[in-house]
Amino acid sequence: MKKVKKRILFIILILIAIAQLFPLYWLITFSLKSNIEIFGENVLGLPKDWRWINYATALSDGGVLRYFLNSVFYSGTTVAVTGIITAMAGYAIARMKWKLNNFVFGFFALGIMIPTQAALLPLFQVLDKLGLKGGYIGLLIPYISFAIPMSLMILVSFYKGIPKEMEEAAYIDGCGVIRCFGTIILPIIKPALATASIFTFLGSWNELMFANTLVDSSDFRTLPVGIMSFSGQYSTDWGLIGAAMVIATLPTIIVYFFLSNQVQESLVMGAVKG
């Protein structure tokens, strides 16, 4: 009976895995086909003519390489700055006693309640008057601002589960606040920081609305905006768009692959502490 249950469970897991991997298979094969295969002759099968030239064209003529590097810069900078700010702010809010810590935490938490669509117009006007619209800084400001609340909430909840005796022992040994944070607390919060970083990365890497509104020049475009511009008014090379989408998808898979263990550790530690 146990063997039957295991086989049934195994079959169910196999079916779930196939369902999860099929979109990735479809996207890769889609990127290697011509429009004729995509829209009639060979929708789901392997390409009859493997059009690797789609990737070469996307990277060279389509400007995907420039858009890709821009997205790497935007996302990397957003993750780094958000991580530094929220790691220190979360430590001050969760581990230190001062009058306004609850107010400050609530103020940051309000950012989650503000829809990005509602902030688009005033943000556009402010950045335009300050002369920041259209460049790197004009897009990094909203990316970092909207990433801070979620990252801060993840880190504050994790901070509160760390025993205070660890810091007290460090203080008794003559360790200062900054040294205690850097040598003791920071290594402990790596799983939570990895979790927050993944959410921050995905949010900035896949973001389209701000990037399409606040950036004018193609020199500063992100990858999602660049892919959207591939769609022509009269004709569209969908294989080229598929190649660009594969290039855009790979970094998210790589990032999660390397940080997935940290995320699982964060979830397990949170469950145990809860």
mmCIF file of C-alpha atoms in Angstrom:
data_model
loop_
_atom_site.group_PDB
_atom_site.id
_atom_site.type_symbol
_atom_site.label_atom_id
_atom_site.label_comp_id
_atom_site.label_asym_id
_atom_site.label_seq_id
_atom_site.Cartn_x
_atom_site.Cartn_y
_atom_site.Cartn_z
ATOM 1 C CA MET A 1 0.000 0.000 0.000
ATOM 2 C CA LYS A 2 2.841 2.375 0.857
ATOM 3 C CA LYS A 3 4.530 1.643 -2.473
ATOM 4 C CA VAL A 4 1.313 2.463 -4.328
ATOM 5 C CA LYS A 5 0.986 5.771 -2.470
ATOM 6 C CA LYS A 6 4.601 6.637 -3.250
ATOM 7 C CA ARG A 7 4.115 5.875 -6.929
ATOM 8 C CA ILE A 8 0.947 7.955 -7.076
ATOM 9 C CA LEU A 9 2.744 10.818 -5.319
ATOM 10 C CA PHE A 10 5.690 10.436 -7.704
ATOM 11 C CA ILE A 11 3.395 10.599 -10.734
ATOM 12 C CA ILE A 12 1.639 13.684 -9.367
ATOM 13 C CA LEU A 13 4.986 15.414 -8.763
ATOM 14 C CA ILE A 14 6.133 14.513 -12.277
ATOM 15 C CA LEU A 15 2.971 16.042 -13.741
ATOM 16 C CA ILE A 16 3.453 19.199 -11.658
ATOM 17 C CA ALA A 17 7.079 19.444 -12.802
ATOM 18 C CA ILE A 18 6.015 19.093 -16.452
ATOM 19 C CA ALA A 19 3.366 21.776 -16.013
ATOM 20 C CA GLN A 20 5.936 24.096 -14.428
ATOM 21 C CA LEU A 21 8.632 23.493 -17.050
ATOM 22 C CA PHE A 22 6.406 23.546 -20.123
ATOM 23 C CA PRO A 23 6.227 27.384 -20.375
ATOM 24 C CA LEU A 24 10.029 27.508 -20.333
ATOM 25 C CA TYR A 25 10.214 24.812 -23.043
ATOM 26 C CA TRP A 26 7.630 26.672 -25.119
ATOM 27 C CA LEU A 27 9.487 29.977 -24.776
ATOM 28 C CA ILE A 28 12.829 28.466 -25.840
ATOM 29 C CA THR A 29 11.370 26.677 -28.867
ATOM 30 C CA PHE A 30 9.325 29.787 -29.686
ATOM 31 C CA SER A 31 12.535 31.831 -29.825
ATOM 32 C CA LEU A 32 14.087 29.475 -32.394
ATOM 33 C CA LYS A 33 11.230 29.446 -34.905
ATOM 34 C CA SER A 34 10.048 31.595 -37.770
ATOM 35 C CA ASN A 35 6.652 33.284 -37.865
ATOM 36 C CA ILE A 36 5.345 30.537 -40.168
ATOM 37 C CA GLU A 37 6.115 27.799 -37.644
ATOM 38 C CA ILE A 38 4.867 29.824 -34.692
ATOM 39 C CA PHE A 39 1.461 30.575 -36.191
ATOM 40 C CA GLY A 40 0.538 27.391 -37.997
ATOM 41 C CA GLU A 41 2.864 24.670 -39.061
ATOM 42 C CA ASN A 42 4.619 23.827 -35.798
ATOM 43 C CA VAL A 43 3.196 25.522 -32.735
ATOM 44 C CA LEU A 44 4.307 23.175 -29.927
ATOM 45 C CA GLY A 45 6.930 20.929 -31.529
ATOM 46 C CA LEU A 46 10.668 21.386 -31.814
ATOM 47 C CA PRO A 47 11.809 23.843 -34.503
ATOM 48 C CA LYS A 48 12.290 22.381 -37.971
ATOM 49 C CA ASP A 49 14.770 25.123 -38.741
ATOM 50 C CA TRP A 50 16.722 26.120 -35.623
ATOM 51 C CA ARG A 51 16.988 29.885 -36.056
ATOM 52 C CA TRP A 52 19.898 30.726 -33.730
ATOM 53 C CA ILE A 53 20.227 33.877 -35.761
ATOM 54 C CA ASN A 54 17.309 35.266 -33.740
ATOM 55 C CA TYR A 55 19.619 35.589 -30.735
ATOM 56 C CA ALA A 56 22.437 37.145 -32.753
ATOM 57 C CA THR A 57 20.040 39.636 -34.314
ATOM 58 C CA ALA A 58 18.457 40.500 -30.962
ATOM 59 C CA LEU A 59 21.830 41.130 -29.332
ATOM 60 C CA SER A 60 23.327 43.131 -32.195
ATOM 61 C CA ASP A 61 20.704 44.830 -34.346
ATOM 62 C CA GLY A 62 17.930 44.817 -31.763
ATOM 63 C CA GLY A 63 20.004 46.508 -29.059
ATOM 64 C CA VAL A 64 19.124 43.829 -26.496
ATOM 65 C CA LEU A 65 22.681 43.806 -25.154
ATOM 66 C CA ARG A 66 22.459 47.495 -24.244
ATOM 67 C CA TYR A 67 19.015 47.048 -22.702
ATOM 68 C CA PHE A 68 20.267 43.988 -20.821
ATOM 69 C CA LEU A 69 23.221 45.887 -19.341
ATOM 70 C CA ASN A 70 20.914 48.749 -18.381
ATOM 71 C CA SER A 71 18.575 46.339 -16.576
ATOM 72 C CA VAL A 72 21.544 44.726 -14.810
ATOM 73 C CA PHE A 73 22.669 48.160 -13.629
ATOM 74 C CA TYR A 74 19.195 49.221 -12.483
ATOM 75 C CA SER A 75 18.438 45.941 -10.708
ATOM 76 C CA GLY A 76 21.904 45.498 -9.198
ATOM 77 C CA THR A 77 21.999 49.038 -7.864
ATOM 78 C CA THR A 78 18.448 48.750 -6.518
ATOM 79 C CA VAL A 79 19.224 45.478 -4.730
ATOM 80 C CA ALA A 80 22.479 46.811 -3.247
ATOM 81 C CA VAL A 81 21.153 50.180 -2.056
ATOM 82 C CA THR A 82 17.876 48.717 -0.778
ATOM 83 C CA GLY A 83 19.708 45.953 1.049
ATOM 84 C CA ILE A 84 22.079 48.378 2.785
ATOM 85 C CA ILE A 85 19.326 50.820 3.777
ATOM 86 C CA THR A 86 16.839 48.214 5.018
ATOM 87 C CA ALA A 87 19.454 46.124 6.829
ATOM 88 C CA MET A 88 20.527 49.123 8.901
ATOM 89 C CA ALA A 89 17.056 50.642 9.272
ATOM 90 C CA GLY A 90 15.556 47.282 10.241
ATOM 91 C CA TYR A 91 18.252 46.809 12.874
ATOM 92 C CA ALA A 92 17.545 50.236 14.343
ATOM 93 C CA ILE A 93 13.773 49.638 14.370
ATOM 94 C CA ALA A 94 13.741 46.082 15.695
ATOM 95 C CA ARG A 95 16.756 45.985 18.032
ATOM 96 C CA MET A 96 17.107 49.493 19.446
ATOM 97 C CA LYS A 97 14.864 51.339 21.884
ATOM 98 C CA TRP A 98 13.947 54.886 20.844
ATOM 99 C CA LYS A 99 10.729 56.883 20.868
ATOM 100 C CA LEU A 100 9.888 56.950 17.184
ATOM 101 C CA ASN A 101 10.816 53.432 16.104
ATOM 102 C CA ASN A 102 7.177 52.278 15.762
ATOM 103 C CA PHE A 103 6.239 55.472 13.948
ATOM 104 C CA VAL A 104 9.161 55.138 11.523
ATOM 105 C CA PHE A 105 8.320 51.505 10.841
ATOM 106 C CA GLY A 106 4.682 52.420 10.197
ATOM 107 C CA PHE A 107 5.771 55.259 7.919
ATOM 108 C CA PHE A 108 7.856 52.884 5.810
ATOM 109 C CA ALA A 109 5.075 50.278 5.828
ATOM 110 C CA LEU A 110 2.702 52.808 4.277
ATOM 111 C CA GLY A 111 4.712 52.442 1.087
ATOM 112 C CA ILE A 112 3.183 49.009 0.518
ATOM 113 C CA MET A 113 -0.312 50.510 0.562
ATOM 114 C CA ILE A 114 0.422 53.117 -2.134
ATOM 115 C CA PRO A 115 -0.283 51.771 -5.641
ATOM 116 C CA THR A 116 2.501 52.490 -8.092
ATOM 117 C CA GLN A 117 -0.081 53.689 -10.621
ATOM 118 C CA ALA A 118 -1.241 56.394 -8.224
ATOM 119 C CA ALA A 119 2.316 57.654 -7.726
ATOM 120 C CA LEU A 120 3.239 57.711 -11.421
ATOM 121 C CA LEU A 121 1.918 61.177 -12.347
ATOM 122 C CA PRO A 122 3.206 63.131 -9.296
ATOM 123 C CA LEU A 123 6.510 61.282 -9.530
ATOM 124 C CA PHE A 124 6.773 62.194 -13.206
ATOM 125 C CA GLN A 125 6.127 65.872 -12.453
ATOM 126 C CA VAL A 126 8.595 66.019 -9.554
ATOM 127 C CA LEU A 127 11.410 64.295 -11.446
ATOM 128 C CA ASP A 128 10.751 66.467 -14.495
ATOM 129 C CA LYS A 129 10.993 69.695 -12.470
ATOM 130 C CA LEU A 130 14.176 68.478 -10.771
ATOM 131 C CA GLY A 131 15.713 67.603 -14.131
ATOM 132 C CA LEU A 132 16.154 63.942 -13.203
ATOM 133 C CA LYS A 133 13.644 62.411 -15.630
ATOM 134 C CA GLY A 134 15.068 60.468 -18.538
ATOM 135 C CA GLY A 135 18.305 59.240 -16.941
ATOM 136 C CA TYR A 136 19.549 56.532 -14.633
ATOM 137 C CA ILE A 137 18.873 58.469 -11.426
ATOM 138 C CA GLY A 138 15.283 59.227 -12.417
ATOM 139 C CA LEU A 139 14.481 55.522 -12.615
ATOM 140 C CA LEU A 140 16.575 54.370 -9.655
ATOM 141 C CA ILE A 141 14.767 56.698 -7.239
ATOM 142 C CA PRO A 142 11.302 55.082 -7.642
ATOM 143 C CA TYR A 143 12.792 51.590 -7.885
ATOM 144 C CA ILE A 144 14.592 51.931 -4.555
ATOM 145 C CA SER A 145 11.742 53.821 -2.892
ATOM 146 C CA PHE A 146 9.128 51.199 -3.711
ATOM 147 C CA ALA A 147 11.475 48.312 -2.860
ATOM 148 C CA ILE A 148 12.289 49.520 0.653
ATOM 149 C CA PRO A 149 8.925 48.831 2.406
ATOM 150 C CA MET A 150 8.672 45.130 1.522
ATOM 151 C CA SER A 151 12.361 44.494 2.184
ATOM 152 C CA LEU A 152 12.154 46.310 5.515
ATOM 153 C CA MET A 153 9.141 44.292 6.680
ATOM 154 C CA ILE A 154 10.932 41.006 5.865
ATOM 155 C CA LEU A 155 14.077 42.034 7.742
ATOM 156 C CA VAL A 156 12.305 43.533 10.768
ATOM 157 C CA SER A 157 10.300 40.345 11.322
ATOM 158 C CA PHE A 158 13.511 38.330 11.055
ATOM 159 C CA TYR A 159 15.419 40.642 13.412
ATOM 160 C CA LYS A 160 12.784 40.193 16.106
ATOM 161 C CA GLY A 161 13.421 36.443 16.167
ATOM 162 C CA ILE A 162 17.128 36.801 16.981
ATOM 163 C CA PRO A 163 17.918 36.334 20.699
ATOM 164 C CA LYS A 164 19.053 39.579 22.279
ATOM 165 C CA GLU A 165 21.516 37.700 24.483
ATOM 166 C CA MET A 166 23.895 37.513 21.522
ATOM 167 C CA GLU A 167 24.176 41.290 21.321
ATOM 168 C CA GLU A 168 24.338 41.680 25.107
ATOM 169 C CA ALA A 169 27.268 39.281 25.288
ATOM 170 C CA ALA A 170 29.018 41.206 22.515
ATOM 171 C CA TYR A 171 28.462 44.515 24.297
ATOM 172 C CA ILE A 172 29.871 43.094 27.524
ATOM 173 C CA ASP A 173 33.008 42.078 25.621
ATOM 174 C CA GLY A 174 33.420 45.687 24.481
ATOM 175 C CA CYS A 175 31.859 45.412 21.032
ATOM 176 C CA GLY A 176 30.254 48.595 19.704
ATOM 177 C CA VAL A 177 26.945 48.884 17.880
ATOM 178 C CA ILE A 178 28.470 49.098 14.399
ATOM 179 C CA ARG A 179 30.889 46.247 15.030
ATOM 180 C CA CYS A 180 28.153 44.120 16.569
ATOM 181 C CA PHE A 181 25.933 44.715 13.553
ATOM 182 C CA GLY A 182 28.678 43.943 11.043
ATOM 183 C CA THR A 183 30.281 40.901 12.666
ATOM 184 C CA ILE A 184 27.402 39.222 14.523
ATOM 185 C CA ILE A 185 24.006 40.317 13.196
ATOM 186 C CA LEU A 186 24.770 40.672 9.485
ATOM 187 C CA PRO A 187 25.884 37.042 8.993
ATOM 188 C CA ILE A 188 22.737 35.838 10.809
ATOM 189 C CA ILE A 189 20.328 37.774 8.589
ATOM 190 C CA LYS A 190 21.828 36.543 5.299
ATOM 191 C CA PRO A 191 18.851 34.222 4.573
ATOM 192 C CA ALA A 192 16.321 37.023 5.135
ATOM 193 C CA LEU A 193 18.492 39.440 3.151
ATOM 194 C CA ALA A 194 18.628 36.939 0.279
ATOM 195 C CA THR A 195 14.826 36.602 0.346
ATOM 196 C CA ALA A 196 14.348 40.364 0.297
ATOM 197 C CA SER A 197 16.956 40.698 -2.464
ATOM 198 C CA ILE A 198 15.116 38.224 -4.688
ATOM 199 C CA PHE A 199 11.844 40.142 -4.332
ATOM 200 C CA THR A 200 13.675 43.411 -4.993
ATOM 201 C CA PHE A 201 15.478 42.008 -8.023
ATOM 202 C CA LEU A 202 12.345 40.544 -9.581
ATOM 203 C CA GLY A 203 10.399 43.744 -8.987
ATOM 204 C CA SER A 204 13.005 45.964 -10.663
ATOM 205 C CA TRP A 205 14.031 43.521 -13.410
ATOM 206 C CA ASN A 206 10.477 42.958 -14.677
ATOM 207 C CA GLU A 207 9.174 46.500 -14.081
ATOM 208 C CA LEU A 208 7.687 48.176 -17.160
ATOM 209 C CA MET A 209 5.443 51.095 -16.179
ATOM 210 C CA PHE A 210 8.058 53.392 -14.618
ATOM 211 C CA ALA A 211 10.692 52.454 -17.194
ATOM 212 C CA ASN A 212 8.349 53.170 -20.089
ATOM 213 C CA THR A 213 7.158 56.499 -18.643
ATOM 214 C CA LEU A 214 10.248 58.007 -17.034
ATOM 215 C CA VAL A 215 12.847 57.084 -19.672
ATOM 216 C CA ASP A 216 12.875 58.803 -23.059
ATOM 217 C CA SER A 217 16.171 57.847 -24.662
ATOM 218 C CA SER A 218 16.926 54.336 -25.913
ATOM 219 C CA ASP A 219 20.325 54.629 -24.199
ATOM 220 C CA PHE A 220 18.618 54.288 -20.808
ATOM 221 C CA ARG A 221 15.890 51.775 -21.681
ATOM 222 C CA THR A 222 15.428 48.617 -19.667
ATOM 223 C CA LEU A 223 15.011 45.183 -21.194
ATOM 224 C CA PRO A 224 11.183 44.986 -20.856
ATOM 225 C CA VAL A 225 10.785 48.348 -22.622
ATOM 226 C CA GLY A 226 13.255 47.295 -25.296
ATOM 227 C CA ILE A 227 11.374 44.056 -25.943
ATOM 228 C CA MET A 228 8.101 45.965 -26.189
ATOM 229 C CA SER A 229 9.618 48.200 -28.872
ATOM 230 C CA PHE A 230 10.308 45.142 -31.081
ATOM 231 C CA SER A 231 6.631 44.913 -31.972
ATOM 232 C CA GLY A 232 6.210 46.708 -35.293
ATOM 233 C CA GLN A 233 3.145 48.499 -36.596
ATOM 234 C CA TYR A 234 2.771 46.327 -39.705
ATOM 235 C CA SER A 235 5.018 43.277 -39.214
ATOM 236 C CA THR A 236 6.659 41.654 -36.219
ATOM 237 C CA ASP A 237 9.385 39.021 -36.021
ATOM 238 C CA TRP A 238 8.027 36.999 -33.100
ATOM 239 C CA GLY A 239 11.032 34.687 -33.015
ATOM 240 C CA LEU A 240 13.207 37.732 -32.371
ATOM 241 C CA ILE A 241 10.928 38.778 -29.508
ATOM 242 C CA GLY A 242 11.084 35.222 -28.127
ATOM 243 C CA ALA A 243 14.899 35.320 -28.181
ATOM 244 C CA ALA A 244 14.874 38.606 -26.286
ATOM 245 C CA MET A 245 12.417 37.152 -23.752
ATOM 246 C CA VAL A 246 14.686 34.143 -23.162
ATOM 247 C CA ILE A 247 17.615 36.490 -22.555
ATOM 248 C CA ALA A 248 15.449 38.455 -20.120
ATOM 249 C CA THR A 249 14.319 35.300 -18.295
ATOM 250 C CA LEU A 250 17.737 33.696 -17.759
ATOM 251 C CA PRO A 251 18.993 36.113 -15.042
ATOM 252 C CA THR A 252 15.922 35.521 -12.869
ATOM 253 C CA ILE A 253 16.436 31.756 -13.091
ATOM 254 C CA ILE A 254 20.149 32.090 -12.289
ATOM 255 C CA VAL A 255 19.538 34.424 -9.333
ATOM 256 C CA TYR A 256 16.916 32.156 -7.799
ATOM 257 C CA PHE A 257 19.091 29.073 -8.432
ATOM 258 C CA PHE A 258 21.962 30.527 -6.411
ATOM 259 C CA LEU A 259 19.812 32.054 -3.654
ATOM 260 C CA SER A 260 17.091 29.398 -3.323
ATOM 261 C CA ASN A 261 18.857 27.667 -0.416
ATOM 262 C CA GLN A 262 19.051 30.965 1.445
ATOM 263 C CA VAL A 263 15.337 31.563 0.863
ATOM 264 C CA GLN A 264 14.416 28.079 2.131
ATOM 265 C CA GLU A 265 16.615 28.577 5.190
ATOM 266 C CA SER A 266 14.911 31.897 5.868
ATOM 267 C CA LEU A 267 11.444 30.319 5.645
ATOM 268 C CA VAL A 268 12.410 27.388 7.893
ATOM 269 C CA MET A 269 14.010 29.639 10.499
ATOM 270 C CA GLY A 270 10.975 31.906 10.451
ATOM 271 C CA ALA A 271 8.645 28.963 10.941
ATOM 272 C CA VAL A 272 10.680 27.605 13.838
ATOM 273 C CA LYS A 273 10.871 30.990 15.551
ATOM 274 C CA GLY A 274 7.177 31.603 15.000
#
